[in-house]
PDB file of C-alpha atoms and ligand atoms in Angstrom:
ATOM      1  CA  MET A   1       0.173 -31.565  -7.503  1.00 91.00           C
ATOM      2  CA  ASP A   2      -3.405 -32.477  -8.564  1.00 96.00           C
ATOM      3  CA  LEU A   3      -5.407 -29.166  -7.862  1.00 98.00           C
ATOM      4  CA  GLY A   4      -8.782 -30.993  -7.933  1.00 97.00           C
ATOM      5  CA  LEU A   5     -10.155 -28.748 -10.504  1.00 98.00           C
ATOM      6  CA  VAL A   6     -11.283 -31.101 -13.174  1.00 98.00           C
ATOM      7  CA  GLY A   7     -15.005 -30.709 -14.028  1.00 97.00           C
ATOM      8  CA  LYS A   8     -15.290 -27.720 -11.713  1.00 98.00           C
ATOM      9  CA  VAL A   9     -16.877 -24.453 -13.171  1.00 98.00           C
ATOM     10  CA  ALA A  10     -14.966 -21.148 -12.587  1.00 99.00           C
ATOM     11  CA  PHE A  11     -16.482 -17.832 -13.365  1.00 99.00           C
ATOM     12  CA  VAL A  12     -13.485 -15.273 -14.404  1.00 99.00           C
ATOM     13  CA  ALA A  13     -14.642 -11.589 -14.746  1.00 99.00           C
ATOM     14  CA  ALA A  14     -12.790  -9.262 -17.093  1.00 98.00           C
ATOM     15  CA  ALA A  15     -11.037 -11.903 -18.996  1.00 98.00           C
ATOM     16  CA  SER A  16     -10.458 -10.945 -22.626  1.00 98.00           C
ATOM     17  CA  LYS A  17      -6.855 -10.135 -21.941  1.00 98.00           C
ATOM     18  CA  GLY A  18      -4.286  -9.506 -19.198  1.00 98.00           C
ATOM     19  CA  LEU A  19      -4.626 -10.971 -15.780  1.00 98.00           C
ATOM     20  CA  GLY A  20      -8.203 -12.248 -16.215  1.00 98.00           C
ATOM     21  CA  ARG A  21      -7.444 -14.115 -19.491  1.00 98.00           C
ATOM     22  CA  ALA A  22      -4.343 -15.663 -17.945  1.00 99.00           C
ATOM     23  CA  ILE A  23      -6.442 -17.029 -14.986  1.00 99.00           C
ATOM     24  CA  ALA A  24      -9.124 -18.250 -17.406  1.00 99.00           C
ATOM     25  CA  GLU A  25      -6.582 -20.209 -19.397  1.00 98.00           C
ATOM     26  CA  GLU A  26      -4.908 -21.652 -16.310  1.00 98.00           C
ATOM     27  CA  PHE A  27      -8.354 -22.867 -15.055  1.00 98.00           C
ATOM     28  CA  ALA A  28      -9.042 -24.528 -18.475  1.00 98.00           C
ATOM     29  CA  ARG A  29      -5.507 -26.109 -18.370  1.00 98.00           C
ATOM     30  CA  GLU A  30      -6.479 -27.647 -14.911  1.00 98.00           C
ATOM     31  CA  GLY A  31      -9.658 -29.124 -16.394  1.00 98.00           C
ATOM     32  CA  ALA A  32     -12.135 -26.576 -15.229  1.00 98.00           C
ATOM     33  CA  LYS A  33     -14.945 -25.274 -17.314  1.00 98.00           C
ATOM     34  CA  VAL A  34     -14.668 -21.453 -17.705  1.00 99.00           C
ATOM     35  CA  VAL A  35     -17.168 -18.863 -17.938  1.00 99.00           C
ATOM     36  CA  MET A  36     -15.533 -15.450 -18.894  1.00 98.00           C
ATOM     37  CA  CYS A  37     -16.600 -11.972 -19.541  1.00 98.00           C
ATOM     38  CA  SER A  38     -15.584  -8.726 -20.829  1.00 98.00           C
ATOM     39  CA  ARG A  39     -17.274  -5.660 -22.595  1.00 98.00           C
ATOM     40  CA  ASP A  40     -16.062  -6.248 -26.072  1.00 98.00           C
ATOM     41  CA  GLU A  41     -18.107  -9.133 -27.509  1.00 98.00           C
ATOM     42  CA  ALA A  42     -15.570 -10.018 -30.320  1.00 98.00           C
ATOM     43  CA  ALA A  43     -12.398  -9.646 -28.049  1.00 98.00           C
ATOM     44  CA  ILE A  44     -13.976 -12.005 -25.313  1.00 98.00           C
ATOM     45  CA  GLY A  45     -15.334 -14.430 -27.944  1.00 98.00           C
ATOM     46  CA  THR A  46     -11.783 -14.657 -29.558  1.00 98.00           C
ATOM     47  CA  ALA A  47     -10.200 -15.174 -26.136  1.00 98.00           C
ATOM     48  CA  ALA A  48     -12.612 -18.090 -25.121  1.00 98.00           C
ATOM     49  CA  ARG A  49     -12.175 -19.867 -28.554  1.00 98.00           C
ATOM     50  CA  GLU A  50      -8.200 -19.530 -28.273  1.00 98.00           C
ATOM     51  CA  ILE A  51      -8.407 -20.859 -24.643  1.00 98.00           C
ATOM     52  CA  ALA A  52     -10.608 -23.680 -25.736  1.00 98.00           C
ATOM     53  CA  ALA A  53      -8.412 -24.504 -28.660  1.00 98.00           C
ATOM     54  CA  ALA A  54      -5.141 -24.317 -26.548  1.00 98.00           C
ATOM     55  CA  THR A  55      -6.291 -26.383 -23.614  1.00 98.00           C
ATOM     56  CA  LYS A  56      -9.089 -28.579 -25.126  1.00 97.00           C
ATOM     57  CA  GLY A  57     -11.204 -27.175 -22.345  1.00 97.00           C
ATOM     58  CA  GLU A  58     -14.752 -25.791 -22.215  1.00 98.00           C
ATOM     59  CA  THR A  59     -15.196 -21.951 -22.189  1.00 98.00           C
ATOM     60  CA  LEU A  60     -18.216 -19.667 -22.400  1.00 99.00           C
ATOM     61  CA  PRO A  61     -17.804 -16.028 -23.550  1.00 99.00           C
ATOM     62  CA  VAL A  62     -20.204 -13.457 -22.239  1.00 98.00           C
ATOM     63  CA  ALA A  63     -20.234  -9.814 -23.278  1.00 98.00           C
ATOM     64  CA  ALA A  64     -20.806  -7.901 -20.018  1.00 98.00           C
ATOM     65  CA  ASP A  65     -19.782  -4.481 -18.565  1.00 98.00           C
ATOM     66  CA  LEU A  66     -19.168  -5.201 -14.861  1.00 98.00           C
ATOM     67  CA  SER A  67     -19.975  -1.631 -13.884  1.00 98.00           C
ATOM     68  CA  LYS A  68     -23.543  -2.344 -14.712  1.00 98.00           C
ATOM     69  CA  LYS A  69     -25.891  -4.241 -12.468  1.00 98.00           C
ATOM     70  CA  GLU A  70     -27.828  -5.960 -15.298  1.00 98.00           C
ATOM     71  CA  ASP A  71     -24.563  -7.118 -17.119  1.00 98.00           C
ATOM     72  CA  CYS A  72     -23.217  -8.693 -13.881  1.00 98.00           C
ATOM     73  CA  GLU A  73     -26.520 -10.656 -13.758  1.00 98.00           C
ATOM     74  CA  ARG A  74     -26.203 -11.654 -17.479  1.00 98.00           C
ATOM     75  CA  PHE A  75     -22.665 -12.973 -16.829  1.00 98.00           C
ATOM     76  CA  ILE A  76     -23.670 -15.149 -13.900  1.00 98.00           C
ATOM     77  CA  ASN A  77     -26.940 -16.227 -15.278  1.00 98.00           C
ATOM     78  CA  ALA A  78     -25.521 -17.094 -18.646  1.00 98.00           C
ATOM     79  CA  GLY A  79     -22.772 -19.449 -16.984  1.00 98.00           C
ATOM     80  CA  LEU A  80     -25.237 -21.112 -14.784  1.00 98.00           C
ATOM     81  CA  GLU A  81     -27.517 -21.725 -17.697  1.00 98.00           C
ATOM     82  CA  LYS A  82     -24.696 -23.398 -19.747  1.00 98.00           C
ATOM     83  CA  PHE A  83     -22.883 -25.380 -17.008  1.00 98.00           C
ATOM     84  CA  GLY A  84     -25.428 -25.688 -14.127  1.00 98.00           C
ATOM     85  CA  ARG A  85     -23.004 -24.758 -11.187  1.00 98.00           C
ATOM     86  CA  MET A  86     -20.266 -22.487  -9.805  1.00 98.00           C
ATOM     87  CA  ASP A  87     -17.263 -23.670  -7.966  1.00 98.00           C
ATOM     88  CA  VAL A  88     -15.152 -20.739  -8.182  1.00 99.00           C
ATOM     89  CA  LEU A  89     -15.773 -16.829  -8.659  1.00 99.00           C
ATOM     90  CA  ILE A  90     -12.882 -14.714  -9.629  1.00 99.00           C
ATOM     91  CA  VAL A  91     -13.663 -11.126  -8.968  1.00 98.00           C
ATOM     92  CA  ASN A  92     -11.724  -8.824 -11.470  1.00 98.00           C
ATOM     93  CA  ALA A  93     -12.517  -5.746 -13.447  1.00 98.00           C
ATOM     94  CA  GLY A  94     -10.759  -3.171 -15.542  1.00 97.00           C
ATOM     95  CA  GLY A  95      -8.664  -0.447 -13.585  1.00 95.00           C
ATOM     96  CA  PRO A  96     -10.115   2.904 -13.014  1.00 95.00           C
ATOM     97  CA  PRO A  97      -8.238   5.676 -14.951  1.00 95.00           C
ATOM     98  CA  PRO A  98      -5.061   7.268 -13.470  1.00 94.00           C
ATOM     99  CA  GLY A  99      -5.399  10.811 -12.063  1.00 95.00           C
ATOM    100  CA  ARG A 100      -4.345  12.609  -8.890  1.00 96.00           C
ATOM    101  CA  PHE A 101      -6.804  13.884  -6.497  1.00 97.00           C
ATOM    102  CA  GLU A 102      -7.276  17.353  -7.757  1.00 97.00           C
ATOM    103  CA  GLU A 103      -7.791  16.220 -11.426  1.00 97.00           C
ATOM    104  CA  LEU A 104     -10.835  14.080 -10.594  1.00 98.00           C
ATOM    105  CA  ASP A 105     -14.571  15.187 -10.358  1.00 98.00           C
ATOM    106  CA  GLU A 106     -17.408  13.468  -8.722  1.00 98.00           C
ATOM    107  CA  ALA A 107     -18.392  11.816 -11.990  1.00 98.00           C
ATOM    108  CA  ALA A 108     -14.984   9.850 -12.087  1.00 98.00           C
ATOM    109  CA  TRP A 109     -15.498   8.886  -8.416  1.00 98.00           C
ATOM    110  CA  ASP A 110     -18.956   7.608  -9.106  1.00 98.00           C
ATOM    111  CA  LYS A 111     -17.881   5.662 -12.125  1.00 98.00           C
ATOM    112  CA  ALA A 112     -14.898   3.917 -10.336  1.00 98.00           C
ATOM    113  CA  TYR A 113     -17.253   3.144  -7.191  1.00 98.00           C
ATOM    114  CA  GLN A 114     -19.448   1.214  -9.851  1.00 98.00           C
ATOM    115  CA  LEU A 115     -16.604  -0.467 -11.748  1.00 98.00           C
ATOM    116  CA  THR A 116     -14.391  -1.466  -8.807  1.00 98.00           C
ATOM    117  CA  LEU A 117     -16.558  -1.693  -5.537  1.00 98.00           C
ATOM    118  CA  MET A 118     -20.103  -2.330  -6.774  1.00 98.00           C
ATOM    119  CA  SER A 119     -19.043  -4.959  -9.359  1.00 98.00           C
ATOM    120  CA  ALA A 120     -17.388  -6.968  -6.553  1.00 98.00           C
ATOM    121  CA  VAL A 121     -20.362  -6.518  -4.328  1.00 98.00           C
ATOM    122  CA  ARG A 122     -22.939  -7.447  -7.109  1.00 98.00           C
ATOM    123  CA  LEU A 123     -20.875 -10.584  -8.275  1.00 98.00           C
ATOM    124  CA  VAL A 124     -20.548 -12.066  -4.862  1.00 98.00           C
ATOM    125  CA  LYS A 125     -24.220 -11.381  -4.108  1.00 98.00           C
ATOM    126  CA  LEU A 126     -25.175 -13.234  -7.276  1.00 98.00           C
ATOM    127  CA  ALA A 127     -22.905 -16.075  -6.635  1.00 98.00           C
ATOM    128  CA  LEU A 128     -23.456 -16.823  -3.007  1.00 98.00           C
ATOM    129  CA  PRO A 129     -26.546 -19.012  -3.392  1.00 98.00           C
ATOM    130  CA  GLU A 130     -24.475 -21.201  -5.896  1.00 98.00           C
ATOM    131  CA  LEU A 131     -21.244 -21.158  -3.850  1.00 98.00           C
ATOM    132  CA  LYS A 132     -23.228 -22.413  -0.741  1.00 98.00           C
ATOM    133  CA  LYS A 133     -24.573 -25.497  -2.780  1.00 98.00           C
ATOM    134  CA  THR A 134     -20.990 -26.327  -3.952  1.00 98.00           C
ATOM    135  CA  LYS A 135     -19.020 -25.125  -0.908  1.00 98.00           C
ATOM    136  CA  GLY A 136     -17.009 -23.017  -3.577  1.00 98.00           C
ATOM    137  CA  ASN A 137     -14.731 -20.086  -3.136  1.00 98.00           C
ATOM    138  CA  VAL A 138     -14.192 -16.470  -4.260  1.00 98.00           C
ATOM    139  CA  VAL A 139     -10.663 -15.089  -5.267  1.00 99.00           C
ATOM    140  CA  PHE A 140     -10.670 -11.233  -5.646  1.00 98.00           C
ATOM    141  CA  SER A 141      -7.953 -10.039  -7.833  1.00 98.00           C
ATOM    142  CA  THR A 142      -7.000  -6.498  -6.517  1.00 98.00           C
ATOM    143  CA  SER A 143      -3.565  -4.734  -6.168  1.00 97.00           C
ATOM    144  CA  THR A 144      -0.652  -4.390  -3.986  1.00 97.00           C
ATOM    145  CA  SER A 145      -1.623  -0.813  -3.766  1.00 94.00           C
ATOM    146  CA  VAL A 146      -3.994  -1.788  -0.837  1.00 94.00           C
ATOM    147  CA  ARG A 147      -0.973  -2.320   1.187  1.00 94.00           C
ATOM    148  CA  GLN A 148       1.089   0.475  -0.048  1.00 93.00           C
ATOM    149  CA  PRO A 149      -0.863   3.175  -1.891  1.00 93.00           C
ATOM    150  CA  THR A 150       1.691   5.936  -1.621  1.00 90.00           C
ATOM    151  CA  GLN A 151       3.549   4.336  -4.393  1.00 88.00           C
ATOM    152  CA  TYR A 152       0.745   5.385  -6.726  1.00 91.00           C
ATOM    153  CA  VAL A 153      -0.365   9.082  -6.231  1.00 94.00           C
ATOM    154  CA  ALA A 154      -1.847   9.175  -9.571  1.00 94.00           C
ATOM    155  CA  LEU A 155      -4.021   6.057  -8.899  1.00 96.00           C
ATOM    156  CA  ILE A 156      -6.190   7.408  -6.066  1.00 97.00           C
ATOM    157  CA  LEU A 157      -9.348   6.064  -7.441  1.00 97.00           C
ATOM    158  CA  SER A 158      -7.928   2.643  -7.520  1.00 97.00           C
ATOM    159  CA  ASN A 159      -6.266   3.080  -4.156  1.00 97.00           C
ATOM    160  CA  ALA A 160      -9.325   4.203  -2.187  1.00 97.00           C
ATOM    161  CA  LEU A 161     -11.859   1.819  -3.637  1.00 97.00           C
ATOM    162  CA  ARG A 162      -9.715  -1.231  -3.513  1.00 97.00           C
ATOM    163  CA  ALA A 163      -9.336  -0.632   0.244  1.00 97.00           C
ATOM    164  CA  ALA A 164     -13.084  -0.910   0.446  1.00 98.00           C
ATOM    165  CA  VAL A 165     -13.071  -4.220  -1.463  1.00 98.00           C
ATOM    166  CA  HIS A 166     -10.471  -5.563   1.055  1.00 98.00           C
ATOM    167  CA  GLY A 167     -12.561  -4.442   3.937  1.00 98.00           C
ATOM    168  CA  MET A 168     -15.329  -6.353   2.309  1.00 98.00           C
ATOM    169  CA  LEU A 169     -13.391  -9.601   1.450  1.00 98.00           C
ATOM    170  CA  LYS A 170     -11.810  -9.939   4.745  1.00 98.00           C
ATOM    171  CA  THR A 171     -15.241  -9.407   6.485  1.00 98.00           C
ATOM    172  CA  LEU A 172     -16.633 -12.138   4.149  1.00 98.00           C
ATOM    173  CA  SER A 173     -14.003 -14.666   4.961  1.00 98.00           C
ATOM    174  CA  LYS A 174     -15.148 -14.502   8.509  1.00 98.00           C
ATOM    175  CA  ASP A 175     -18.889 -14.609   7.623  1.00 98.00           C
ATOM    176  CA  LEU A 176     -19.007 -17.227   5.014  1.00 98.00           C
ATOM    177  CA  GLY A 177     -16.688 -19.719   6.804  1.00 98.00           C
ATOM    178  CA  LYS A 178     -19.723 -21.197   8.350  1.00 98.00           C
ATOM    179  CA  ASP A 179     -21.049 -21.980   4.928  1.00 98.00           C
ATOM    180  CA  GLY A 180     -17.963 -23.607   3.874  1.00 98.00           C
ATOM    181  CA  ILE A 181     -16.958 -20.950   1.532  1.00 98.00           C
ATOM    182  CA  ARG A 182     -13.350 -19.443   1.426  1.00 98.00           C
ATOM    183  CA  VAL A 183     -12.539 -15.902   0.427  1.00 98.00           C
ATOM    184  CA  ASN A 184      -9.081 -14.908  -0.638  1.00 98.00           C
ATOM    185  CA  ALA A 185      -7.353 -12.188  -2.728  1.00 98.00           C
ATOM    186  CA  VAL A 186      -4.322 -12.140  -5.046  1.00 98.00           C
ATOM    187  CA  GLN A 187      -2.629  -8.780  -5.346  1.00 98.00           C
ATOM    188  CA  PRO A 188      -0.568  -7.994  -8.413  1.00 98.00           C
ATOM    189  CA  GLY A 189       2.407  -5.614  -8.103  1.00 97.00           C
ATOM    190  CA  ARG A 190       3.545  -5.208 -11.692  1.00 98.00           C
ATOM    191  CA  VAL A 191       2.483  -7.736 -13.890  1.00 98.00           C
ATOM    192  CA  HIS A 192       2.955  -7.176 -17.528  1.00 98.00           C
ATOM    193  CA  THR A 193      -0.273  -6.327 -19.201  1.00 98.00           C
ATOM    194  CA  ASP A 194      -1.700  -3.736 -21.397  1.00 98.00           C
ATOM    195  CA  ARG A 195      -2.834  -1.950 -18.255  1.00 96.00           C
ATOM    196  CA  ILE A 196       0.742  -1.704 -17.029  1.00 97.00           C
ATOM    197  CA  ASP A 197       1.984  -0.281 -20.470  1.00 98.00           C
ATOM    198  CA  SER A 198      -0.795   2.509 -20.450  1.00 96.00           C
ATOM    199  CA  LEU A 199       0.109   3.238 -16.836  1.00 95.00           C
ATOM    200  CA  ASP A 200       3.747   3.556 -17.653  1.00 97.00           C
ATOM    201  CA  ALA A 201       2.867   5.712 -20.707  1.00 97.00           C
ATOM    202  CA  ASP A 202       0.743   7.971 -18.411  1.00 95.00           C
ATOM    203  CA  THR A 203       3.733   8.327 -15.864  1.00 95.00           C
ATOM    204  CA  ALA A 204       6.089   9.046 -18.673  1.00 96.00           C
ATOM    205  CA  LYS A 205       3.801  11.841 -19.888  1.00 95.00           C
ATOM    206  CA  ARG A 206       3.627  13.332 -16.370  1.00 93.00           C
ATOM    207  CA  THR A 207       7.453  13.028 -15.570  1.00 95.00           C
ATOM    208  CA  GLY A 208       9.004  13.886 -18.967  1.00 97.00           C
ATOM    209  CA  ARG A 209      10.616  10.456 -19.209  1.00 97.00           C
ATOM    210  CA  SER A 210      10.286   7.796 -21.911  1.00 98.00           C
ATOM    211  CA  GLN A 211       8.072   4.804 -21.150  1.00 97.00           C
ATOM    212  CA  GLU A 212      11.040   2.556 -21.282  1.00 97.00           C
ATOM    213  CA  GLN A 213      12.718   4.701 -18.570  1.00 98.00           C
ATOM    214  CA  VAL A 214       9.576   4.481 -16.424  1.00 97.00           C
ATOM    215  CA  ALA A 215       9.586   0.620 -16.742  1.00 98.00           C
ATOM    216  CA  THR A 216      13.379   0.316 -15.981  1.00 98.00           C
ATOM    217  CA  GLY A 217      12.648   2.444 -12.903  1.00 97.00           C
ATOM    218  CA  TRP A 218       9.971   0.003 -11.738  1.00 97.00           C
ATOM    219  CA  HIS A 219      12.335  -2.875 -12.570  1.00 98.00           C
ATOM    220  CA  ALA A 220      14.950  -1.428 -10.192  1.00 98.00           C
ATOM    221  CA  GLN A 221      12.441  -1.433  -7.388  1.00 96.00           C
ATOM    222  CA  ILE A 222      11.498  -5.036  -7.687  1.00 98.00           C
ATOM    223  CA  PRO A 223      13.928  -7.487  -5.962  1.00 98.00           C
ATOM    224  CA  LEU A 224      13.493 -10.070  -8.893  1.00 98.00           C
ATOM    225  CA  GLY A 225      14.393  -7.199 -11.289  1.00 98.00           C
ATOM    226  CA  ARG A 226      11.503  -7.562 -13.709  1.00 98.00           C
ATOM    227  CA  TYR A 227       7.797  -7.264 -14.365  1.00 98.00           C
ATOM    228  CA  GLY A 228       5.857 -10.450 -13.749  1.00 98.00           C
ATOM    229  CA  ASP A 229       4.297 -12.630 -16.364  1.00 98.00           C
ATOM    230  CA  PRO A 230       0.471 -12.965 -16.214  1.00 98.00           C
ATOM    231  CA  ARG A 231       0.783 -16.722 -16.108  1.00 98.00           C
ATOM    232  CA  GLU A 232       2.997 -16.452 -12.978  1.00 98.00           C
ATOM    233  CA  TYR A 233       0.123 -14.452 -11.499  1.00 98.00           C
ATOM    234  CA  ALA A 234      -2.477 -16.890 -12.703  1.00 98.00           C
ATOM    235  CA  ALA A 235      -0.808 -19.743 -10.931  1.00 98.00           C
ATOM    236  CA  ALA A 236      -1.117 -18.249  -7.594  1.00 98.00           C
ATOM    237  CA  ALA A 237      -4.887 -17.148  -8.164  1.00 98.00           C
ATOM    238  CA  VAL A 238      -5.753 -20.805  -9.365  1.00 98.00           C
ATOM    239  CA  PHE A 239      -3.881 -22.452  -6.583  1.00 98.00           C
ATOM    240  CA  LEU A 240      -5.852 -20.418  -4.032  1.00 98.00           C
ATOM    241  CA  ALA A 241      -9.138 -21.336  -5.711  1.00 98.00           C
ATOM    242  CA  SER A 242      -8.232 -25.062  -5.751  1.00 98.00           C
ATOM    243  CA  GLU A 243      -9.011 -28.059  -3.274  1.00 96.00           C
ATOM    244  CA  ARG A 244      -5.259 -27.756  -2.404  1.00 98.00           C
ATOM    245  CA  ALA A 245      -5.835 -24.564  -0.697  1.00 98.00           C
ATOM    246  CA  SER A 246      -8.772 -25.992   1.337  1.00 98.00           C
ATOM    247  CA  TYR A 247      -7.478 -24.623   4.782  1.00 98.00           C
ATOM    248  CA  ILE A 248      -6.662 -21.039   3.313  1.00 98.00           C
ATOM    249  CA  THR A 249      -9.190 -18.322   3.716  1.00 98.00           C
ATOM    250  CA  GLY A 250      -9.023 -14.548   4.418  1.00 98.00           C
ATOM    251  CA  VAL A 251      -5.526 -14.424   2.953  1.00 98.00           C
ATOM    252  CA  SER A 252      -4.218 -11.712   0.645  1.00 97.00           C
ATOM    253  CA  LEU A 253      -1.250 -12.983  -1.534  1.00 98.00           C
ATOM    254  CA  GLN A 254       0.901 -10.454  -3.169  1.00 97.00           C
ATOM    255  CA  VAL A 255       2.398 -11.632  -6.343  1.00 98.00           C
ATOM    256  CA  ASP A 256       5.010  -8.765  -7.014  1.00 98.00           C
ATOM    257  CA  GLY A 257       8.455 -10.183  -7.254  1.00 98.00           C
ATOM    258  CA  GLY A 258       9.164  -8.963  -3.874  1.00 97.00           C
ATOM    259  CA  MET A 259       8.230  -5.308  -4.562  1.00 96.00           C
ATOM    260  CA  LEU A 260       6.446  -4.628  -1.357  1.00 94.00           C
ATOM    261  CA  GLN A 261       8.965  -3.910   1.465  1.00 89.00           C
ATOM    262  CA  ALA A 262       6.594  -4.343   4.601  1.00 87.00           C
ATOM    263  CA  MET A 263       6.955  -7.679   6.568  1.00 85.00           C
ATOM    264  CA  PHE A 264       3.229  -8.576   6.219  1.00 82.00           C
TER     265      PHE A 264
HETATM  266  N1  LIG B   1      -1.296  -5.858 -14.276  1.00 52.84           N
HETATM  267  C1  LIG B   1      -0.959  -5.516 -13.050  1.00 52.84           C
HETATM  268  O1  LIG B   1       0.146  -5.826 -12.575  1.00 52.84           O
HETATM  269  C2  LIG B   1      -1.941  -4.819 -12.178  1.00 52.84           C
HETATM  270  C3  LIG B   1      -1.514  -4.302 -10.836  1.00 52.84           C
HETATM  271  C4  LIG B   1      -2.471  -3.783  -9.954  1.00 52.84           C
HETATM  272  C5  LIG B   1      -3.884  -3.845 -10.159  1.00 52.84           C
HETATM  273  N2  LIG B   1      -4.132  -4.322 -11.435  1.00 52.84           N
HETATM  274  C6  LIG B   1      -5.745  -4.432 -11.754  1.00 52.84           C
HETATM  275  O2  LIG B   1      -6.154  -5.661 -12.248  1.00 52.84           O
HETATM  276  C7  LIG B   1      -7.143  -5.452 -13.159  1.00 52.84           C
HETATM  277  C8  LIG B   1      -6.881  -6.129 -14.532  1.00 52.84           C
HETATM  278  O3  LIG B   1      -5.680  -5.711 -14.964  1.00 52.84           O
HETATM  279  P1  LIG B   1      -4.877  -6.057 -16.282  1.00 52.84           P
HETATM  280  O4  LIG B   1      -3.528  -5.646 -16.130  1.00 52.84           O
HETATM  281  O5  LIG B   1      -5.342  -7.387 -16.502  1.00 52.84           O
HETATM  282  O6  LIG B   1      -5.666  -5.054 -17.247  1.00 52.84           O
HETATM  283  P2  LIG B   1      -5.847  -5.244 -19.020  1.00 52.84           P
HETATM  284  O7  LIG B   1      -4.810  -5.899 -19.590  1.00 52.84           O
HETATM  285  O8  LIG B   1      -5.971  -3.923 -19.262  1.00 52.84           O
HETATM  286  O9  LIG B   1      -7.257  -6.184 -19.038  1.00 52.84           O
HETATM  287  C9  LIG B   1      -8.436  -5.552 -18.634  1.00 52.84           C
HETATM  288  C10 LIG B   1      -9.500  -6.483 -18.840  1.00 52.84           C
HETATM  289  O10 LIG B   1     -10.747  -6.065 -18.073  1.00 52.84           O
HETATM  290  C11 LIG B   1     -11.737  -5.927 -19.149  1.00 52.84           C
HETATM  291  N3  LIG B   1     -12.670  -4.941 -18.749  1.00 52.84           N
HETATM  292  C12 LIG B   1     -12.334  -3.553 -18.568  1.00 52.84           C
HETATM  293  N4  LIG B   1     -13.413  -2.891 -18.141  1.00 52.84           N
HETATM  294  C13 LIG B   1     -14.456  -3.769 -18.090  1.00 52.84           C
HETATM  295  C14 LIG B   1     -15.785  -3.688 -17.576  1.00 52.84           C
HETATM  296  N5  LIG B   1     -16.259  -2.481 -17.327  1.00 52.84           N
HETATM  297  N6  LIG B   1     -16.518  -4.776 -17.529  1.00 52.84           N
HETATM  298  C15 LIG B   1     -16.021  -5.994 -18.037  1.00 52.84           C
HETATM  299  N7  LIG B   1     -14.676  -6.082 -18.276  1.00 52.84           N
HETATM  300  C16 LIG B   1     -13.916  -5.054 -18.306  1.00 52.84           C
HETATM  301  C17 LIG B   1     -10.998  -5.651 -20.388  1.00 52.84           C
HETATM  302  O11 LIG B   1     -11.746  -6.174 -21.603  1.00 52.84           O
HETATM  303  P3  LIG B   1     -12.875  -5.237 -22.371  1.00 52.84           P
HETATM  304  O12 LIG B   1     -12.078  -4.053 -22.673  1.00 52.84           O
HETATM  305  O13 LIG B   1     -13.201  -5.990 -23.486  1.00 52.84           O
HETATM  306  O14 LIG B   1     -13.844  -4.898 -21.346  1.00 52.84           O
HETATM  307  C18 LIG B   1      -9.803  -6.803 -20.242  1.00 52.84           C
HETATM  308  O15 LIG B   1     -10.180  -7.948 -20.457  1.00 52.84           O
HETATM  309  C19 LIG B   1      -7.297  -3.942 -13.296  1.00 52.84           C
HETATM  310  O16 LIG B   1      -8.355  -3.569 -12.424  1.00 52.84           O
HETATM  311  C20 LIG B   1      -5.953  -3.362 -12.763  1.00 52.84           C
HETATM  312  O17 LIG B   1      -5.955  -1.994 -12.458  1.00 52.84           O
HETATM  313  C21 LIG B   1      -3.265  -4.871 -12.355  1.00 52.84           C
END
């Protein structure tokens, strides 16, 4: 299947490793130019170089902390300056720290609000004038916790704020259809990244089990019996962002090996 991404420009937020990096690499493999950011300048530079070498594609690394307005602006402006257009925006960020409700103070909520909700608001706001020109699209990378937060009592920051992100993105999919802009989401269940390892380590500490026992417990809840590979996740995100998904908008696609039990 030709995804129609050759020569397109994709902006992938939070992409030095994990899900963002896998998505950036998949875009580059499909012939898109990729603008990618993370806070650590060396890490994002290395990731961009490695992806360019592996795919013979063009990548631009930008050091940016997505919880800060001026850094969101730098990410988007640097990419536009280099490549002159935007066809796809992948909204992604680092996850808020784990914690149960009674362990978290207002400062933790404020920080998570900036990182998870406001980064999404700001990136979309900055992207819209460009996406209107190209009739481009936005894919939000969120979490299956939006559908089933009770699985994660120690991730209340993520659960609460990602629900707000989903309210926004579903509303945007209606509002921006008239401009030819599609808005969709991919929701990872347990896709194996450093974040998943650190969450499993946190659960192990809280429950007196080993990290391996925690991971095995998760595998048992997943019909496909294992964590996902970031490349499996990236394939879904890149398809939704491609021309071949031209009649799909307002959709939230879980990529979770069947973990969610609900029908929808
Ligand atoms: N993996 C899963 O199955 C899963 C499931 C549900 C939800 N999620 C969510 O998906 C997102 C990505 O997860 P992941 O598994 O890919 O995590 P990861 O492997 O830890 O990667 C996180 C990426 O985000 C970047 N980052 C973190 N904070 C940032 C900030 N303030 N500004 C810019 N970049 C930032 C990191 O680079 P720097 O450190 O250089 O900034 C890194 O590139 C997280 O929000 C996570 O909670 C993941």
